[in-house]
Amino acid sequence: AQSVSQHNHHVILSEAASLELGCNYSYGGTVNLFWYVQYPGQHLQLLLKYFSGDPLVKGIKGFEAEFIKSKFSFNLRKPSVQWSDTAEYFCAVNPDTGRRALTFGSGTRLQVQP
Amino acid sequence: DGGITQSPKYLFRKEGQNVTLSCEQNLNHDAMYWYRQDPGQGLRLIYYSQIVNDFQKGDIAEGYSVSREKKESFPLTVTSAQKNPTAFYLCASSTGEAFTDTQYFGPGTRLTVL
């Protein structure tokens, strides 16, 4: 079975700092990769996803992620964070076989200080 | 206004009682999902349904039951057999057409066992 690891559990940054959140998955076949975000008091929502093509994908609010197949990684980045980026971020994987349901990582809580 | 509704927002249960969490969607999605969210553990799949009158166990189905009698509804029952039911429960839906589908999430129900 596939699994997802997010090694940064809690990240604290100042506004304008650069962000990189790590995500590694374990699955040998073709995967579809997702980043979801949960802002305080809001629904979990899709930030971006990768399933084929350019391994650098851009999402909403200036976020991007790079799929590196050789490293089984899908790290999330943003060049300059804002206070409004304070949220919990979840990486998820859905292999191209078997059940059509996501396997999530444990999440990273990002706190941006003004 | 399309979306997913979950009720109630907060639910308190005495030990030994069964409770049912409601999930309704008006997105005309075929697939629906139930996840459990615990601090530091991300989201874990309880049950999912790809189509009406069919559902499958997820990773942590013990102590839970579901039904899918209507396309728009996917209620989750937390039974007395669930040893540690206090958690945040999230319902989601998707078109169910592909492994690349985006899942859309409801606002969640926070269940507390007294």
mmCIF file of C-alpha atoms in Angstrom:
data_model
loop_
_atom_site.group_PDB
_atom_site.id
_atom_site.type_symbol
_atom_site.label_atom_id
_atom_site.label_comp_id
_atom_site.label_asym_id
_atom_site.label_seq_id
_atom_site.Cartn_x
_atom_site.Cartn_y
_atom_site.Cartn_z
ATOM 1 C CA ALA A 1 0.000 0.000 0.000
ATOM 2 C CA GLN A 2 1.115 3.525 -0.677
ATOM 3 C CA SER A 3 2.117 5.979 2.051
ATOM 4 C CA VAL A 4 2.926 9.680 2.232
ATOM 5 C CA SER A 5 5.440 11.356 4.517
ATOM 6 C CA GLN A 6 5.506 15.002 5.458
ATOM 7 C CA HIS A 7 8.526 15.552 7.642
ATOM 8 C CA ASN A 8 7.857 19.152 8.617
ATOM 9 C CA HIS A 9 5.096 19.057 11.191
ATOM 10 C CA HIS A 10 5.139 22.716 12.215
ATOM 11 C CA VAL A 11 6.816 25.528 10.344
ATOM 12 C CA ILE A 12 7.021 29.117 11.517
ATOM 13 C CA LEU A 13 8.054 31.819 9.052
ATOM 14 C CA SER A 14 8.061 35.555 8.870
ATOM 15 C CA GLU A 15 6.201 37.325 6.092
ATOM 16 C CA ALA A 16 8.155 37.505 2.816
ATOM 17 C CA ALA A 17 10.214 34.425 3.687
ATOM 18 C CA SER A 18 10.406 31.605 1.166
ATOM 19 C CA LEU A 19 8.584 28.361 1.826
ATOM 20 C CA GLU A 20 9.334 24.781 0.959
ATOM 21 C CA LEU A 21 7.309 21.926 2.451
ATOM 22 C CA GLY A 22 8.528 18.411 1.898
ATOM 23 C CA CYS A 23 6.419 15.510 0.689
ATOM 24 C CA ASN A 24 7.641 12.010 -0.099
ATOM 25 C CA TYR A 25 5.556 9.056 -1.135
ATOM 26 C CA SER A 26 6.154 5.366 -1.370
ATOM 27 C CA TYR A 27 4.700 3.722 -4.443
ATOM 28 C CA GLY A 28 6.531 2.243 -7.399
ATOM 29 C CA GLY A 29 4.006 2.881 -10.135
ATOM 30 C CA THR A 30 2.326 5.870 -11.708
ATOM 31 C CA VAL A 31 0.891 8.283 -9.177
ATOM 32 C CA ASN A 32 -1.241 11.365 -9.109
ATOM 33 C CA LEU A 33 -0.126 13.909 -6.520
ATOM 34 C CA PHE A 34 -2.063 16.595 -4.707
ATOM 35 C CA TRP A 35 -1.563 19.374 -2.226
ATOM 36 C CA TYR A 36 -4.577 20.436 -0.196
ATOM 37 C CA VAL A 37 -4.798 23.367 2.218
ATOM 38 C CA GLN A 38 -6.991 23.900 5.246
ATOM 39 C CA TYR A 39 -7.229 27.553 6.274
ATOM 40 C CA PRO A 40 -8.505 28.213 9.816
ATOM 41 C CA GLY A 41 -12.254 27.710 9.877
ATOM 42 C CA GLN A 42 -12.495 26.823 6.191
ATOM 43 C CA HIS A 43 -13.029 23.704 4.134
ATOM 44 C CA LEU A 44 -10.100 21.651 2.959
ATOM 45 C CA GLN A 45 -9.446 22.780 -0.621
ATOM 46 C CA LEU A 46 -7.193 21.854 -3.509
ATOM 47 C CA LEU A 47 -4.034 23.911 -3.893
ATOM 48 C CA LEU A 48 -2.608 22.107 -6.925
ATOM 49 C CA LYS A 49 -2.199 18.671 -8.455
ATOM 50 C CA TYR A 50 0.106 16.770 -10.787
ATOM 51 C CA PHE A 51 -0.760 13.809 -12.979
ATOM 52 C CA SER A 52 1.354 14.142 -16.121
ATOM 53 C CA GLY A 53 3.405 16.510 -18.243
ATOM 54 C CA ASP A 54 5.522 19.353 -16.867
ATOM 55 C CA PRO A 55 6.741 18.239 -13.427
ATOM 56 C CA LEU A 56 6.563 21.822 -12.177
ATOM 57 C CA VAL A 57 2.931 22.632 -11.500
ATOM 58 C CA LYS A 58 1.452 25.939 -10.454
ATOM 59 C CA GLY A 59 -1.520 26.308 -8.192
ATOM 60 C CA ILE A 60 -3.596 28.976 -6.573
ATOM 61 C CA LYS A 61 -2.240 31.889 -4.539
ATOM 62 C CA GLY A 62 1.278 31.703 -5.984
ATOM 63 C CA PHE A 63 2.060 28.162 -4.849
ATOM 64 C CA GLU A 64 3.935 25.677 -7.000
ATOM 65 C CA ALA A 65 5.179 22.126 -6.574
ATOM 66 C CA GLU A 66 7.793 20.051 -8.311
ATOM 67 C CA PHE A 67 7.449 16.336 -8.955
ATOM 68 C CA ILE A 68 10.810 14.560 -8.868
ATOM 69 C CA LYS A 69 10.172 10.962 -9.792
ATOM 70 C CA SER A 70 13.639 9.702 -8.881
ATOM 71 C CA LYS A 71 13.245 11.053 -5.360
ATOM 72 C CA PHE A 72 9.556 10.110 -4.961
ATOM 73 C CA SER A 73 8.988 13.708 -3.920
ATOM 74 C CA PHE A 74 6.432 16.435 -4.533
ATOM 75 C CA ASN A 75 7.584 19.449 -2.546
ATOM 76 C CA LEU A 76 5.465 22.559 -2.233
ATOM 77 C CA ARG A 77 7.045 25.991 -2.652
ATOM 78 C CA LYS A 78 6.186 29.644 -2.482
ATOM 79 C CA PRO A 79 8.804 32.368 -2.949
ATOM 80 C CA SER A 80 7.296 34.845 -0.509
ATOM 81 C CA VAL A 81 4.689 33.894 2.099
ATOM 82 C CA GLN A 82 2.001 36.138 3.495
ATOM 83 C CA TRP A 83 0.238 36.113 6.842
ATOM 84 C CA SER A 84 -2.854 34.804 5.027
ATOM 85 C CA ASP A 85 -0.945 31.620 4.118
ATOM 86 C CA THR A 86 -1.217 30.487 7.729
ATOM 87 C CA ALA A 87 -2.914 27.113 7.397
ATOM 88 C CA GLU A 88 -2.403 23.377 7.481
ATOM 89 C CA TYR A 89 -1.064 21.803 4.297
ATOM 90 C CA PHE A 90 -1.617 18.200 3.279
ATOM 91 C CA CYS A 91 0.119 16.223 0.588
ATOM 92 C CA ALA A 92 -1.861 13.322 -0.903
ATOM 93 C CA VAL A 93 -1.340 10.602 -3.464
ATOM 94 C CA ASN A 94 -3.689 8.562 -5.627
ATOM 95 C CA PRO A 95 -1.988 5.805 -7.629
ATOM 96 C CA ASP A 96 -3.240 5.024 -11.129
ATOM 97 C CA THR A 97 -4.586 1.703 -10.001
ATOM 98 C CA GLY A 98 -6.847 0.233 -7.359
ATOM 99 C CA ARG A 99 -9.159 2.410 -5.341
ATOM 100 C CA ARG A 100 -9.873 5.971 -6.386
ATOM 101 C CA ALA A 101 -9.327 7.498 -2.985
ATOM 102 C CA LEU A 102 -6.569 9.677 -1.619
ATOM 103 C CA THR A 103 -3.873 8.690 0.847
ATOM 104 C CA PHE A 104 -2.859 11.734 2.856
ATOM 105 C CA GLY A 105 0.277 12.699 4.707
ATOM 106 C CA SER A 106 0.145 13.806 8.327
ATOM 107 C CA GLY A 107 0.066 17.487 7.405
ATOM 108 C CA THR A 108 2.265 20.522 8.038
ATOM 109 C CA ARG A 109 1.026 23.405 10.095
ATOM 110 C CA LEU A 110 2.384 26.670 8.719
ATOM 111 C CA GLN A 111 2.360 29.749 10.880
ATOM 112 C CA VAL A 112 3.323 33.022 9.215
ATOM 113 C CA GLN A 113 4.185 35.845 11.548
ATOM 114 C CA PRO A 114 3.522 39.424 10.412
ATOM 115 C CA ASP B 1 -24.930 27.242 -4.528
ATOM 116 C CA GLY B 2 -23.212 23.894 -5.105
ATOM 117 C CA GLY B 3 -21.296 22.140 -2.413
ATOM 118 C CA ILE B 4 -21.134 19.615 0.375
ATOM 119 C CA THR B 5 -22.952 20.016 3.651
ATOM 120 C CA GLN B 6 -22.277 18.103 6.818
ATOM 121 C CA SER B 7 -24.374 18.113 9.930
ATOM 122 C CA PRO B 8 -24.180 18.622 12.763
ATOM 123 C CA LYS B 9 -21.075 20.781 13.120
ATOM 124 C CA TYR B 10 -20.497 19.546 16.674
ATOM 125 C CA LEU B 11 -21.748 16.289 18.119
ATOM 126 C CA PHE B 12 -21.455 14.900 21.603
ATOM 127 C CA ARG B 13 -22.004 11.264 22.344
ATOM 128 C CA LYS B 14 -22.036 9.150 25.435
ATOM 129 C CA GLU B 15 -20.000 5.990 25.423
ATOM 130 C CA GLY B 16 -21.968 3.031 24.093
ATOM 131 C CA GLN B 17 -24.182 5.089 21.809
ATOM 132 C CA ASN B 18 -24.301 4.949 18.041
ATOM 133 C CA VAL B 19 -24.387 8.264 16.194
ATOM 134 C CA THR B 20 -24.955 9.120 12.544
ATOM 135 C CA LEU B 21 -23.163 11.928 10.736
ATOM 136 C CA SER B 22 -24.880 13.420 7.734
ATOM 137 C CA CYS B 23 -23.228 14.263 4.409
ATOM 138 C CA GLU B 24 -25.128 15.713 1.447
ATOM 139 C CA GLN B 25 -23.806 16.978 -1.885
ATOM 140 C CA ASN B 26 -25.499 18.768 -4.751
ATOM 141 C CA LEU B 27 -22.547 18.599 -7.132
ATOM 142 C CA ASN B 28 -24.005 15.600 -8.983
ATOM 143 C CA HIS B 29 -20.899 13.613 -8.082
ATOM 144 C CA ASP B 30 -20.896 9.837 -8.246
ATOM 145 C CA ALA B 31 -18.126 9.243 -5.704
ATOM 146 C CA MET B 32 -18.241 10.094 -2.019
ATOM 147 C CA TYR B 33 -15.762 9.569 0.807
ATOM 148 C CA TRP B 34 -15.451 9.707 4.574
ATOM 149 C CA TYR B 35 -12.183 10.641 6.263
ATOM 150 C CA ARG B 36 -11.203 10.947 9.877
ATOM 151 C CA GLN B 37 -8.789 13.711 10.881
ATOM 152 C CA ASP B 38 -6.755 13.487 14.067
ATOM 153 C CA PRO B 39 -4.029 15.945 15.114
ATOM 154 C CA GLY B 40 -0.675 14.938 13.689
ATOM 155 C CA GLN B 41 -2.128 12.044 11.673
ATOM 156 C CA GLY B 42 -3.582 13.755 8.654
ATOM 157 C CA LEU B 43 -6.718 12.336 7.074
ATOM 158 C CA ARG B 44 -7.419 8.619 7.068
ATOM 159 C CA LEU B 45 -9.978 6.983 4.797
ATOM 160 C CA ILE B 46 -12.901 5.291 6.549
ATOM 161 C CA TYR B 47 -15.228 4.342 3.690
ATOM 162 C CA TYR B 48 -15.771 5.346 0.103
ATOM 163 C CA SER B 49 -18.462 4.873 -2.503
ATOM 164 C CA GLN B 50 -17.953 5.073 -6.253
ATOM 165 C CA ILE B 51 -21.619 4.728 -7.099
ATOM 166 C CA VAL B 52 -25.051 4.462 -5.521
ATOM 167 C CA ASN B 53 -25.730 1.214 -3.638
ATOM 168 C CA ASP B 54 -22.044 0.345 -3.510
ATOM 169 C CA PHE B 55 -19.334 1.201 -0.989
ATOM 170 C CA GLN B 56 -15.933 -0.072 0.066
ATOM 171 C CA LYS B 57 -13.970 -0.141 3.297
ATOM 172 C CA GLY B 58 -11.070 2.215 3.626
ATOM 173 C CA ASP B 59 -8.064 1.951 5.911
ATOM 174 C CA ILE B 60 -9.858 2.359 9.245
ATOM 175 C CA ALA B 61 -13.392 1.007 8.720
ATOM 176 C CA GLU B 62 -13.677 -0.935 11.994
ATOM 177 C CA GLY B 63 -16.425 0.473 14.189
ATOM 178 C CA TYR B 64 -18.039 2.454 11.371
ATOM 179 C CA SER B 65 -20.825 1.769 8.886
ATOM 180 C CA VAL B 66 -22.220 3.617 5.875
ATOM 181 C CA SER B 67 -25.040 3.483 3.353
ATOM 182 C CA ARG B 68 -25.410 4.943 -0.118
ATOM 183 C CA GLU B 69 -29.058 4.752 -1.064
ATOM 184 C CA LYS B 70 -29.114 8.084 -2.877
ATOM 185 C CA LYS B 71 -26.517 9.735 -5.072
ATOM 186 C CA GLU B 72 -26.463 12.908 -3.011
ATOM 187 C CA SER B 73 -26.249 11.330 0.441
ATOM 188 C CA PHE B 74 -23.598 9.263 2.223
ATOM 189 C CA PRO B 75 -24.291 9.044 5.980
ATOM 190 C CA LEU B 76 -21.693 7.642 8.364
ATOM 191 C CA THR B 77 -22.646 5.798 11.545
ATOM 192 C CA VAL B 78 -20.113 5.663 14.340
ATOM 193 C CA THR B 79 -20.970 2.586 16.353
ATOM 194 C CA SER B 80 -20.189 1.695 19.939
ATOM 195 C CA ALA B 81 -17.571 -0.707 18.570
ATOM 196 C CA GLN B 82 -15.341 2.220 17.581
ATOM 197 C CA LYS B 83 -12.822 2.390 20.426
ATOM 198 C CA ASN B 84 -11.692 5.961 20.033
ATOM 199 C CA PRO B 85 -14.321 7.902 18.109
ATOM 200 C CA THR B 86 -13.449 11.429 19.250
ATOM 201 C CA ALA B 87 -12.187 13.112 16.074
ATOM 202 C CA PHE B 88 -12.975 15.486 13.242
ATOM 203 C CA TYR B 89 -14.868 13.782 10.403
ATOM 204 C CA LEU B 90 -14.687 15.033 6.846
ATOM 205 C CA CYS B 91 -16.885 14.055 3.941
ATOM 206 C CA ALA B 92 -15.781 14.559 0.344
ATOM 207 C CA SER B 93 -17.063 13.932 -3.154
ATOM 208 C CA SER B 94 -15.672 13.747 -6.668
ATOM 209 C CA THR B 95 -16.902 12.883 -10.148
ATOM 210 C CA GLY B 96 -15.322 9.454 -9.760
ATOM 211 C CA GLU B 97 -14.304 9.434 -13.404
ATOM 212 C CA ALA B 98 -10.523 9.297 -13.005
ATOM 213 C CA PHE B 99 -7.661 8.832 -10.588
ATOM 214 C CA THR B 100 -6.813 12.482 -11.183
ATOM 215 C CA ASP B 101 -10.144 13.720 -9.828
ATOM 216 C CA THR B 102 -10.229 16.599 -7.410
ATOM 217 C CA GLN B 103 -12.061 15.796 -4.214
ATOM 218 C CA TYR B 104 -14.270 18.494 -2.729
ATOM 219 C CA PHE B 105 -14.644 18.577 1.019
ATOM 220 C CA GLY B 106 -17.385 19.531 3.399
ATOM 221 C CA PRO B 107 -16.950 21.651 6.548
ATOM 222 C CA GLY B 108 -16.627 18.638 8.835
ATOM 223 C CA THR B 109 -18.273 17.338 11.998
ATOM 224 C CA ARG B 110 -16.405 17.332 15.288
ATOM 225 C CA LEU B 111 -17.454 14.348 17.368
ATOM 226 C CA THR B 112 -16.675 14.199 21.064
ATOM 227 C CA VAL B 113 -17.356 11.190 23.223
ATOM 228 C CA LEU B 114 -18.110 12.091 26.804
#
